[in-house]
């Protein structure tokens, strides 16, 4: 009975059983995602994930891009007009001593749904007097809406076209000029892109006016050296592979970063607790007598302790991060079910002849334990590790839902809990809940499948007739 | 024999209870949490009591402060709060064991009191209602399905149920809860998405009961859905082990009916280990109730826990942990009795 044979048996069992194969395939993919996440994501997610300004150019809570195929409807992606995409025209009129800067861009809007939001940034470079800025939207039907006309007082002017009250009033007067009834609430992102009729204010009945839209930003400044740049965002209704959350964060990045965090958390907790519990079980059986009695009683007591309430109390009363949490979990699961199985397996091993042989040539008790008994327990330990991983992955998720997880690291549990508290269920933001939930479920099932296959080897009594 | 067995278990479980409550106290008071809570409450009591006494407002400010401090120190002394840390923890331990859980900081019961024992007592029946119903339902369902699987191992039914059991065993009930709420409550609008009764609750008792059942449907379904598979699987394996025993072959050779063999020779020896493994999963699910109830908005102990966590009501958190320690020990004790009743080694000797 050598160590390598035991492990070979295990891996063979894995590759021959169907559930083992499924589990291995899924797990390989999840490992692949983890490696991809660590290599591909070009920044330190931990610091950027909770920084709202970093995600400003993404639309808020929109579905993944591929949902257009499901809906069979061309939903708009986000159109970002960067400053160098504007056609810039500047000239200085000496007679009036005014500097004119005109920024123009043409956008093709051929989608079946309205944008989710509009915003613009004007960067004004002026010496003393703030320049006058005018933003005009020229629609495919020839009508023109002046969105903004004001003196700029800052070098950087962020204009929230969808929510700014002055801009809404400008849009209102544009609608009045068109002869449209304006008693409803005005959503600029809808009526500016709607076919001109009496329904253009109705969020349900308005229809998209497709075609070329021209955005013109005119800046009139006092000095010849003054100049201006602009950016324009037409936020869409779909984004990336996984959509965004209410903080405009790209969920895809959170999802793939959740993989290494979940694996690291689940595996490290499972490995440490399983190894310690098995060792204690082996010690209990091997040394026997008082040691056995004590370890058995402590194990039984440990199994009745209110584990989760303790964990909650510790993480509330002493603020902890995710790695300290693992330490506590290990401390709270030094003894457990594995101690019992390891003990009974050790009893079987102890009766074998090679142990007797080792004793007879004078090997010390400790030597026999670590060199002859523990290796034999390895298959059980491996099976228990694999079976325990899902529990720890979900434990982390549960703590996140209770608001006790590490707030800095994007984990799957954290995303689900954010979605839940962000009302994703009420508003039907399915991707926000379902994608992380699906990933957790798939990962957990992969471990469960492998664990099931291994369990049949280490507990032969479970084998079918 | 049953008496001796139960006596031993009671002794052992009481020790376990004392230990878990003591650990609770140590965790809570290692940062001085209980000390702070108690002295704040004593101070509050003294101040409000004195303020009610006649002539208090006429006293000069310095005199007021002196009186409060004086009474405060004597109260602290009487309570033993000035004793060393270790001794204090034993005072707290006794208070906790006798369920003198003190007052909450923010949370009140429906009747308006801040006594934690009252708040918890108000919630406890609701948790027990949901989880006992669920446990009984899934154990019966699991047992029946498990026996059916054991009858034809390797069949399609067996394989599908095993597959289902593997997945549901890995995924906790609260997780299914979130998905089912999304599906059945928000998308299909079949059931309410949370709570225990409608707002406002129906006035006559019959409609009230129906309303509770209506709200219980989804949590109960989720609970049964996620638990019965693994129980069926355990039952299957244990009964298959005993059905390979020689005495079953003998019974079959005697020409006994399959039904009789199942009941007398297969199920009976498998029941004790089934109860043992179920007791462990029950302990896990009691604790899982903290999240499951939160997800379903079921106003039991679990969501009280969540409420206390979100507004940092430390006394309630400590009190609840103590009650959980009691709950787990009580669950094990009840299962011990069941075990004693079905394990022939214990039961038969009791009858003599």
mmCIF file of N, CA and C in Angstrom, chain A residues 292-403:
data_model
loop_
_atom_site.group_PDB
_atom_site.id
_atom_site.type_symbol
_atom_site.label_atom_id
_atom_site.label_comp_id
_atom_site.label_asym_id
_atom_site.label_seq_id
_atom_site.Cartn_x
_atom_site.Cartn_y
_atom_site.Cartn_z
ATOM 1 N N UNK A 292 -8.258 9.820 23.551
ATOM 2 C CA UNK A 292 -9.411 9.492 22.725
ATOM 3 C C UNK A 292 -10.685 10.053 23.356
ATOM 4 N N UNK A 293 -10.836 9.784 24.655
ATOM 5 C CA UNK A 293 -12.031 10.224 25.366
ATOM 6 C C UNK A 293 -12.195 11.748 25.253
ATOM 7 N N UNK A 294 -11.102 12.461 25.534
ATOM 8 C CA UNK A 294 -11.174 13.933 25.514
ATOM 9 C C UNK A 294 -11.528 14.428 24.120
ATOM 10 N N UNK A 295 -10.793 13.919 23.116
ATOM 11 C CA UNK A 295 -11.032 14.414 21.754
ATOM 12 C C UNK A 295 -12.461 14.096 21.318
ATOM 13 N N UNK A 296 -12.959 12.910 21.668
ATOM 14 C CA UNK A 296 -14.325 12.563 21.270
ATOM 15 C C UNK A 296 -15.354 13.478 21.924
ATOM 16 N N UNK A 297 -15.187 13.719 23.227
ATOM 17 C CA UNK A 297 -16.160 14.586 23.909
ATOM 18 C C UNK A 297 -16.098 16.009 23.353
ATOM 19 N N UNK A 298 -14.855 16.502 23.158
ATOM 20 C CA UNK A 298 -14.725 17.864 22.620
ATOM 21 C C UNK A 298 -15.365 17.948 21.239
ATOM 22 N N UNK A 299 -15.164 16.917 20.420
ATOM 23 C CA UNK A 299 -15.750 16.933 19.080
ATOM 24 C C UNK A 299 -17.269 17.005 19.149
ATOM 25 N N UNK A 300 -17.841 16.163 20.017
ATOM 26 C CA UNK A 300 -19.301 16.188 20.125
ATOM 27 C C UNK A 300 -19.789 17.554 20.578
ATOM 28 N N UNK A 301 -19.067 18.146 21.508
ATOM 29 C CA UNK A 301 -19.455 19.477 21.972
ATOM 30 C C UNK A 301 -19.331 20.502 20.845
ATOM 31 N N UNK A 302 -18.219 20.437 20.143
ATOM 32 C CA UNK A 302 -17.978 21.382 19.050
ATOM 33 C C UNK A 302 -19.096 21.347 18.029
ATOM 34 N N UNK A 303 -19.620 20.134 17.800
ATOM 35 C CA UNK A 303 -20.632 20.009 16.762
ATOM 36 C C UNK A 303 -21.964 20.612 17.180
ATOM 37 N N UNK A 304 -22.141 20.882 18.445
ATOM 38 C CA UNK A 304 -23.397 21.497 18.893
ATOM 39 C C UNK A 304 -23.215 22.992 19.146
ATOM 40 N N UNK A 305 -22.019 23.509 19.025
ATOM 41 C CA UNK A 305 -21.822 24.944 19.263
ATOM 42 C C UNK A 305 -22.526 25.761 18.184
ATOM 43 N N UNK A 306 -23.124 26.881 18.561
ATOM 44 C CA UNK A 306 -23.730 27.767 17.547
ATOM 45 C C UNK A 306 -22.649 28.480 16.746
ATOM 46 N N UNK A 307 -22.162 27.774 15.743
ATOM 47 C CA UNK A 307 -21.013 28.202 14.948
ATOM 48 C C UNK A 307 -21.255 29.554 14.261
ATOM 49 N N UNK A 308 -22.365 29.641 13.519
ATOM 50 C CA UNK A 308 -22.629 30.870 12.750
ATOM 51 C C UNK A 308 -22.858 32.076 13.662
ATOM 52 N N UNK A 309 -23.675 31.956 14.738
ATOM 53 C CA UNK A 309 -23.800 33.092 15.652
ATOM 54 C C UNK A 309 -22.458 33.551 16.224
ATOM 55 N N UNK A 310 -21.588 32.600 16.553
ATOM 56 C CA UNK A 310 -20.264 32.991 17.040
ATOM 57 C C UNK A 310 -19.527 33.797 15.983
ATOM 58 N N UNK A 311 -19.584 33.267 14.757
ATOM 59 C CA UNK A 311 -18.884 33.932 13.664
ATOM 60 C C UNK A 311 -19.425 35.348 13.464
ATOM 61 N N UNK A 312 -20.754 35.474 13.539
ATOM 62 C CA UNK A 312 -21.373 36.786 13.370
ATOM 63 C C UNK A 312 -20.921 37.726 14.482
ATOM 64 N N UNK A 313 -20.950 37.210 15.723
ATOM 65 C CA UNK A 313 -20.553 38.061 16.843
ATOM 66 C C UNK A 313 -19.123 38.544 16.676
ATOM 67 N N UNK A 314 -18.248 37.623 16.300
ATOM 68 C CA UNK A 314 -16.840 38.017 16.174
ATOM 69 C C UNK A 314 -16.670 39.047 15.068
ATOM 70 N N UNK A 315 -17.340 38.819 13.917
ATOM 71 C CA UNK A 315 -17.097 39.776 12.834
ATOM 72 C C UNK A 315 -17.776 41.120 13.093
ATOM 73 N N UNK A 316 -18.771 41.162 13.987
ATOM 74 C CA UNK A 316 -19.354 42.469 14.306
ATOM 75 C C UNK A 316 -18.536 43.190 15.369
ATOM 76 N N UNK A 317 -18.220 42.468 16.437
ATOM 77 C CA UNK A 317 -17.582 43.142 17.560
ATOM 78 C C UNK A 317 -16.117 43.470 17.278
ATOM 79 N N UNK A 318 -15.475 42.677 16.424
ATOM 80 C CA UNK A 318 -14.091 42.962 16.063
ATOM 81 C C UNK A 318 -14.033 42.994 14.556
ATOM 82 N N UNK A 319 -14.026 44.175 13.983
ATOM 83 C CA UNK A 319 -14.065 44.304 12.514
ATOM 84 C C UNK A 319 -12.931 43.496 11.886
ATOM 85 N N UNK A 320 -13.282 42.608 10.949
ATOM 86 C CA UNK A 320 -12.252 41.733 10.394
ATOM 87 C C UNK A 320 -12.297 41.733 8.874
ATOM 88 N N UNK A 321 -11.171 41.416 8.245
ATOM 89 C CA UNK A 321 -11.172 41.265 6.789
ATOM 90 C C UNK A 321 -11.303 39.782 6.428
ATOM 91 N N UNK A 322 -11.334 39.534 5.119
ATOM 92 C CA UNK A 322 -11.722 38.215 4.647
ATOM 93 C C UNK A 322 -10.746 37.132 5.101
ATOM 94 N N UNK A 323 -9.458 37.469 5.250
ATOM 95 C CA UNK A 323 -8.474 36.440 5.600
ATOM 96 C C UNK A 323 -8.508 36.147 7.097
ATOM 97 N N UNK A 324 -8.788 37.179 7.881
ATOM 98 C CA UNK A 324 -8.929 36.934 9.311
ATOM 99 C C UNK A 324 -10.171 36.077 9.566
ATOM 100 N N UNK A 325 -11.175 36.294 8.725
ATOM 101 C CA UNK A 325 -12.406 35.504 8.814
ATOM 102 C C UNK A 325 -12.100 34.015 8.678
ATOM 103 N N UNK A 326 -11.188 33.686 7.747
ATOM 104 C CA UNK A 326 -10.816 32.277 7.560
ATOM 105 C C UNK A 326 -10.185 31.729 8.834
ATOM 106 N N UNK A 327 -9.329 32.548 9.462
ATOM 107 C CA UNK A 327 -8.689 32.108 10.701
ATOM 108 C C UNK A 327 -9.737 31.758 11.748
ATOM 109 N N UNK A 328 -10.755 32.628 11.861
ATOM 110 C CA UNK A 328 -11.795 32.377 12.853
ATOM 111 C C UNK A 328 -12.552 31.101 12.497
ATOM 112 N N UNK A 329 -12.865 30.962 11.205
ATOM 113 C CA UNK A 329 -13.604 29.772 10.780
ATOM 114 C C UNK A 329 -12.813 28.517 11.126
ATOM 115 N N UNK A 330 -11.496 28.563 10.885
ATOM 116 C CA UNK A 330 -10.664 27.404 11.213
ATOM 117 C C UNK A 330 -10.714 27.138 12.718
ATOM 118 N N UNK A 331 -10.588 28.209 13.496
ATOM 119 C CA UNK A 331 -10.602 28.026 14.952
ATOM 120 C C UNK A 331 -11.926 27.439 15.417
ATOM 121 N N UNK A 332 -13.013 27.807 14.725
ATOM 122 C CA UNK A 332 -14.327 27.309 15.126
ATOM 123 C C UNK A 332 -14.616 25.918 14.565
ATOM 124 N N UNK A 333 -13.736 25.423 13.673
ATOM 125 C CA UNK A 333 -14.001 24.073 13.171
ATOM 126 C C UNK A 333 -12.783 23.184 13.310
ATOM 127 N N UNK A 334 -12.105 23.278 14.441
ATOM 128 C CA UNK A 334 -10.964 22.393 14.698
ATOM 129 C C UNK A 334 -11.427 20.950 14.804
ATOM 130 N N UNK A 335 -12.609 20.768 15.384
ATOM 131 C CA UNK A 335 -13.163 19.421 15.530
ATOM 132 C C UNK A 335 -14.454 19.376 14.725
ATOM 133 N N UNK A 336 -14.815 18.208 14.244
ATOM 134 C CA UNK A 336 -16.056 18.141 13.478
ATOM 135 C C UNK A 336 -16.297 16.740 12.963
ATOM 136 N N UNK A 337 -17.183 16.658 11.994
ATOM 137 C CA UNK A 337 -17.562 15.347 11.469
ATOM 138 C C UNK A 337 -16.374 14.545 10.957
ATOM 139 N N UNK A 338 -15.403 15.255 10.351
ATOM 140 C CA UNK A 338 -14.255 14.557 9.774
ATOM 141 C C UNK A 338 -13.443 13.859 10.872
ATOM 142 N N UNK A 339 -13.384 14.485 12.066
ATOM 143 C CA UNK A 339 -12.662 13.846 13.180
ATOM 144 C C UNK A 339 -13.207 12.446 13.423
ATOM 145 N N UNK A 340 -14.539 12.337 13.377
ATOM 146 C CA UNK A 340 -15.174 11.037 13.645
ATOM 147 C C UNK A 340 -14.833 10.016 12.567
ATOM 148 N N UNK A 341 -14.969 10.415 11.279
ATOM 149 C CA UNK A 341 -14.662 9.450 10.213
ATOM 150 C C UNK A 341 -13.195 9.071 10.263
ATOM 151 N N UNK A 342 -12.320 10.062 10.421
ATOM 152 C CA UNK A 342 -10.886 9.768 10.431
ATOM 153 C C UNK A 342 -10.569 8.791 11.561
ATOM 154 N N UNK A 343 -11.243 8.949 12.696
ATOM 155 C CA UNK A 343 -10.994 8.056 13.821
ATOM 156 C C UNK A 343 -11.361 6.621 13.461
ATOM 157 N N UNK A 344 -12.550 6.448 12.858
ATOM 158 C CA UNK A 344 -12.958 5.067 12.584
ATOM 159 C C UNK A 344 -12.095 4.440 11.490
ATOM 160 N N UNK A 345 -11.655 5.267 10.530
ATOM 161 C CA UNK A 345 -10.773 4.724 9.491
ATOM 162 C C UNK A 345 -9.430 4.334 10.104
ATOM 163 N N UNK A 346 -8.940 5.179 11.032
ATOM 164 C CA UNK A 346 -7.658 4.875 11.670
ATOM 165 C C UNK A 346 -7.728 3.551 12.431
ATOM 166 N N UNK A 347 -8.863 3.292 13.062
ATOM 167 C CA UNK A 347 -9.011 2.013 13.767
ATOM 168 C C UNK A 347 -8.796 0.845 12.818
ATOM 169 N N UNK A 348 -9.345 0.964 11.579
ATOM 170 C CA UNK A 348 -9.157 -0.105 10.602
ATOM 171 C C UNK A 348 -7.688 -0.241 10.224
ATOM 172 N N UNK A 349 -7.028 0.911 9.992
ATOM 173 C CA UNK A 349 -5.631 0.883 9.560
ATOM 174 C C UNK A 349 -4.751 0.276 10.652
ATOM 175 N N UNK A 350 -5.067 0.632 11.908
ATOM 176 C CA UNK A 350 -4.231 0.197 13.028
ATOM 177 C C UNK A 350 -4.096 -1.317 13.107
ATOM 178 N N UNK A 351 -5.113 -2.037 12.624
ATOM 179 C CA UNK A 351 -5.072 -3.493 12.723
ATOM 180 C C UNK A 351 -4.246 -4.142 11.634
ATOM 181 N N UNK A 352 -3.729 -3.345 10.719
ATOM 182 C CA UNK A 352 -3.008 -3.964 9.609
ATOM 183 C C UNK A 352 -1.593 -4.348 10.028
ATOM 184 N N UNK A 353 -1.041 -5.281 9.255
ATOM 185 C CA UNK A 353 0.216 -5.886 9.715
ATOM 186 C C UNK A 353 1.410 -4.951 9.640
ATOM 187 N N UNK A 354 1.395 -4.067 8.665
ATOM 188 C CA UNK A 354 2.600 -3.236 8.531
ATOM 189 C C UNK A 354 2.761 -2.294 9.716
ATOM 190 N N UNK A 355 1.649 -1.953 10.359
ATOM 191 C CA UNK A 355 1.738 -1.119 11.566
ATOM 192 C C UNK A 355 2.386 -1.940 12.677
ATOM 193 N N UNK A 356 1.939 -3.185 12.761
ATOM 194 C CA UNK A 356 2.512 -4.080 13.763
ATOM 195 C C UNK A 356 4.016 -4.230 13.524
ATOM 196 N N UNK A 357 4.376 -4.399 12.238
ATOM 197 C CA UNK A 357 5.785 -4.542 11.877
ATOM 198 C C UNK A 357 6.576 -3.312 12.309
ATOM 199 N N UNK A 358 6.007 -2.137 12.015
ATOM 200 C CA UNK A 358 6.699 -0.894 12.375
ATOM 201 C C UNK A 358 6.898 -0.819 13.878
ATOM 202 N N UNK A 359 5.864 -1.230 14.616
ATOM 203 C CA UNK A 359 5.979 -1.197 16.072
ATOM 204 C C UNK A 359 7.073 -2.138 16.544
ATOM 205 N N UNK A 360 7.142 -3.308 15.881
ATOM 206 C CA UNK A 360 8.076 -4.322 16.365
ATOM 207 C C UNK A 360 9.524 -3.924 16.110
ATOM 208 N N UNK A 361 9.791 -3.164 15.045
ATOM 209 C CA UNK A 361 11.197 -2.741 14.902
ATOM 210 C C UNK A 361 11.453 -1.425 15.630
ATOM 211 N N UNK A 362 10.505 -0.986 16.428
ATOM 212 C CA UNK A 362 10.788 0.097 17.372
ATOM 213 C C UNK A 362 10.524 1.501 16.873
ATOM 214 N N UNK A 363 9.683 1.648 15.829
ATOM 215 C CA UNK A 363 9.338 2.999 15.391
ATOM 216 C C UNK A 363 8.524 3.680 16.494
ATOM 217 N N UNK A 364 8.766 4.974 16.679
ATOM 218 C CA UNK A 364 8.046 5.679 17.744
ATOM 219 C C UNK A 364 6.593 5.865 17.336
ATOM 220 N N UNK A 365 5.749 6.121 18.339
ATOM 221 C CA UNK A 365 4.316 6.276 18.072
ATOM 222 C C UNK A 365 4.074 7.424 17.108
ATOM 223 N N UNK A 366 4.842 8.516 17.335
ATOM 224 C CA UNK A 366 4.616 9.678 16.497
ATOM 225 C C UNK A 366 5.034 9.397 15.048
ATOM 226 N N UNK A 367 6.125 8.686 14.902
ATOM 227 C CA UNK A 367 6.609 8.348 13.566
ATOM 228 C C UNK A 367 5.574 7.511 12.813
ATOM 229 N N UNK A 368 5.022 6.546 13.515
ATOM 230 C CA UNK A 368 4.015 5.705 12.866
ATOM 231 C C UNK A 368 2.803 6.539 12.464
ATOM 232 N N UNK A 369 2.409 7.454 13.358
ATOM 233 C CA UNK A 369 1.235 8.284 13.067
ATOM 234 C C UNK A 369 1.437 9.093 11.792
ATOM 235 N N UNK A 370 2.590 9.780 11.729
ATOM 236 C CA UNK A 370 2.763 10.700 10.610
ATOM 237 C C UNK A 370 3.232 10.013 9.336
ATOM 238 N N UNK A 371 4.034 8.931 9.474
ATOM 239 C CA UNK A 371 4.582 8.326 8.267
ATOM 240 C C UNK A 371 3.760 7.145 7.762
ATOM 241 N N UNK A 372 3.032 6.481 8.661
ATOM 242 C CA UNK A 372 2.329 5.278 8.197
ATOM 243 C C UNK A 372 0.810 5.405 8.238
ATOM 244 N N UNK A 373 0.314 6.229 9.144
ATOM 245 C CA UNK A 373 -1.151 6.325 9.232
ATOM 246 C C UNK A 373 -1.686 7.500 8.421
ATOM 247 N N UNK A 374 -1.123 8.674 8.620
ATOM 248 C CA UNK A 374 -1.649 9.853 7.926
ATOM 249 C C UNK A 374 -1.672 9.692 6.400
ATOM 250 N N UNK A 375 -0.594 9.156 5.792
ATOM 251 C CA UNK A 375 -0.657 8.995 4.331
ATOM 252 C C UNK A 375 -1.834 8.137 3.889
ATOM 253 N N UNK A 376 -2.154 7.129 4.710
ATOM 254 C CA UNK A 376 -3.283 6.280 4.352
ATOM 255 C C UNK A 376 -4.606 7.024 4.443
ATOM 256 N N UNK A 377 -4.613 8.057 5.286
ATOM 257 C CA UNK A 377 -5.848 8.845 5.433
ATOM 258 C C UNK A 377 -6.032 9.836 4.285
ATOM 259 N N UNK A 378 -4.969 10.001 3.497
ATOM 260 C CA UNK A 378 -4.986 11.055 2.482
ATOM 261 C C UNK A 378 -6.220 11.033 1.567
ATOM 262 N N UNK A 379 -6.609 9.869 1.038
ATOM 263 C CA UNK A 379 -7.797 9.871 0.176
ATOM 264 C C UNK A 379 -9.031 10.439 0.885
ATOM 265 N N UNK A 380 -9.187 10.074 2.161
ATOM 266 C CA UNK A 380 -10.329 10.607 2.907
ATOM 267 C C UNK A 380 -10.221 12.112 3.048
ATOM 268 N N UNK A 381 -9.008 12.553 3.328
ATOM 269 C CA UNK A 381 -8.815 13.993 3.510
ATOM 270 C C UNK A 381 -9.160 14.721 2.215
ATOM 271 N N UNK A 382 -8.655 14.181 1.087
ATOM 272 C CA UNK A 382 -8.927 14.828 -0.195
ATOM 273 C C UNK A 382 -10.432 14.879 -0.457
ATOM 274 N N UNK A 383 -11.107 13.738 -0.241
ATOM 275 C CA UNK A 383 -12.553 13.710 -0.492
ATOM 276 C C UNK A 383 -13.271 14.720 0.408
ATOM 277 N N UNK A 384 -12.852 14.794 1.656
ATOM 278 C CA UNK A 384 -13.514 15.724 2.566
ATOM 279 C C UNK A 384 -13.264 17.176 2.201
ATOM 280 N N UNK A 385 -12.042 17.454 1.739
ATOM 281 C CA UNK A 385 -11.740 18.823 1.308
ATOM 282 C C UNK A 385 -12.698 19.221 0.196
ATOM 283 N N UNK A 386 -12.776 18.336 -0.817
ATOM 284 C CA UNK A 386 -13.608 18.659 -1.976
ATOM 285 C C UNK A 386 -15.074 18.835 -1.559
ATOM 286 N N UNK A 387 -15.529 17.964 -0.658
ATOM 287 C CA UNK A 387 -16.929 18.059 -0.236
ATOM 288 C C UNK A 387 -17.180 19.298 0.611
ATOM 289 N N UNK A 388 -16.132 19.807 1.271
ATOM 290 C CA UNK A 388 -16.339 20.934 2.190
ATOM 291 C C UNK A 388 -16.274 22.283 1.488
ATOM 292 N N UNK A 389 -15.635 22.335 0.315
ATOM 293 C CA UNK A 389 -15.452 23.632 -0.341
ATOM 294 C C UNK A 389 -16.759 24.401 -0.566
ATOM 295 N N UNK A 390 -17.812 23.775 -1.133
ATOM 296 C CA UNK A 390 -19.042 24.539 -1.373
ATOM 297 C C UNK A 390 -19.573 25.198 -0.107
ATOM 298 N N UNK A 391 -19.500 24.471 1.008
ATOM 299 C CA UNK A 391 -20.026 25.024 2.248
ATOM 300 C C UNK A 391 -19.317 26.331 2.594
ATOM 301 N N UNK A 392 -17.998 26.367 2.388
ATOM 302 C CA UNK A 392 -17.272 27.588 2.739
ATOM 303 C C UNK A 392 -17.523 28.700 1.737
ATOM 304 N N UNK A 393 -17.657 28.337 0.458
ATOM 305 C CA UNK A 393 -17.977 29.360 -0.535
ATOM 306 C C UNK A 393 -19.313 30.017 -0.187
ATOM 307 N N UNK A 394 -20.290 29.182 0.189
ATOM 308 C CA UNK A 394 -21.599 29.733 0.536
ATOM 309 C C UNK A 394 -21.568 30.448 1.873
ATOM 310 N N UNK A 395 -20.680 30.016 2.763
ATOM 311 C CA UNK A 395 -20.564 30.712 4.042
ATOM 312 C C UNK A 395 -20.134 32.156 3.808
ATOM 313 N N UNK A 396 -19.175 32.324 2.914
ATOM 314 C CA UNK A 396 -18.723 33.675 2.587
ATOM 315 C C UNK A 396 -19.883 34.470 1.997
ATOM 316 N N UNK A 397 -20.639 33.834 1.094
ATOM 317 C CA UNK A 397 -21.783 34.513 0.486
ATOM 318 C C UNK A 397 -22.810 34.889 1.547
ATOM 319 N N UNK A 398 -23.056 33.966 2.472
ATOM 320 C CA UNK A 398 -24.038 34.223 3.527
ATOM 321 C C UNK A 398 -23.607 35.402 4.375
ATOM 322 N N UNK A 399 -22.333 35.437 4.733
ATOM 323 C CA UNK A 399 -21.851 36.554 5.537
ATOM 324 C C UNK A 399 -21.975 37.862 4.760
ATOM 325 N N UNK A 400 -21.763 37.811 3.444
ATOM 326 C CA UNK A 400 -21.926 39.016 2.636
ATOM 327 C C UNK A 400 -23.374 39.481 2.653
ATOM 328 N N UNK A 401 -24.309 38.524 2.533
ATOM 329 C CA UNK A 401 -25.724 38.892 2.545
ATOM 330 C C UNK A 401 -26.081 39.532 3.886
ATOM 331 N N UNK A 402 -25.470 39.047 4.961
ATOM 332 C CA UNK A 402 -25.727 39.637 6.269
ATOM 333 C C UNK A 402 -24.975 40.947 6.459
ATOM 334 N N UNK A 403 -24.182 41.331 5.441
ATOM 335 C CA UNK A 403 -23.443 42.580 5.543
ATOM 336 C C UNK A 403 -22.184 42.457 6.371
#
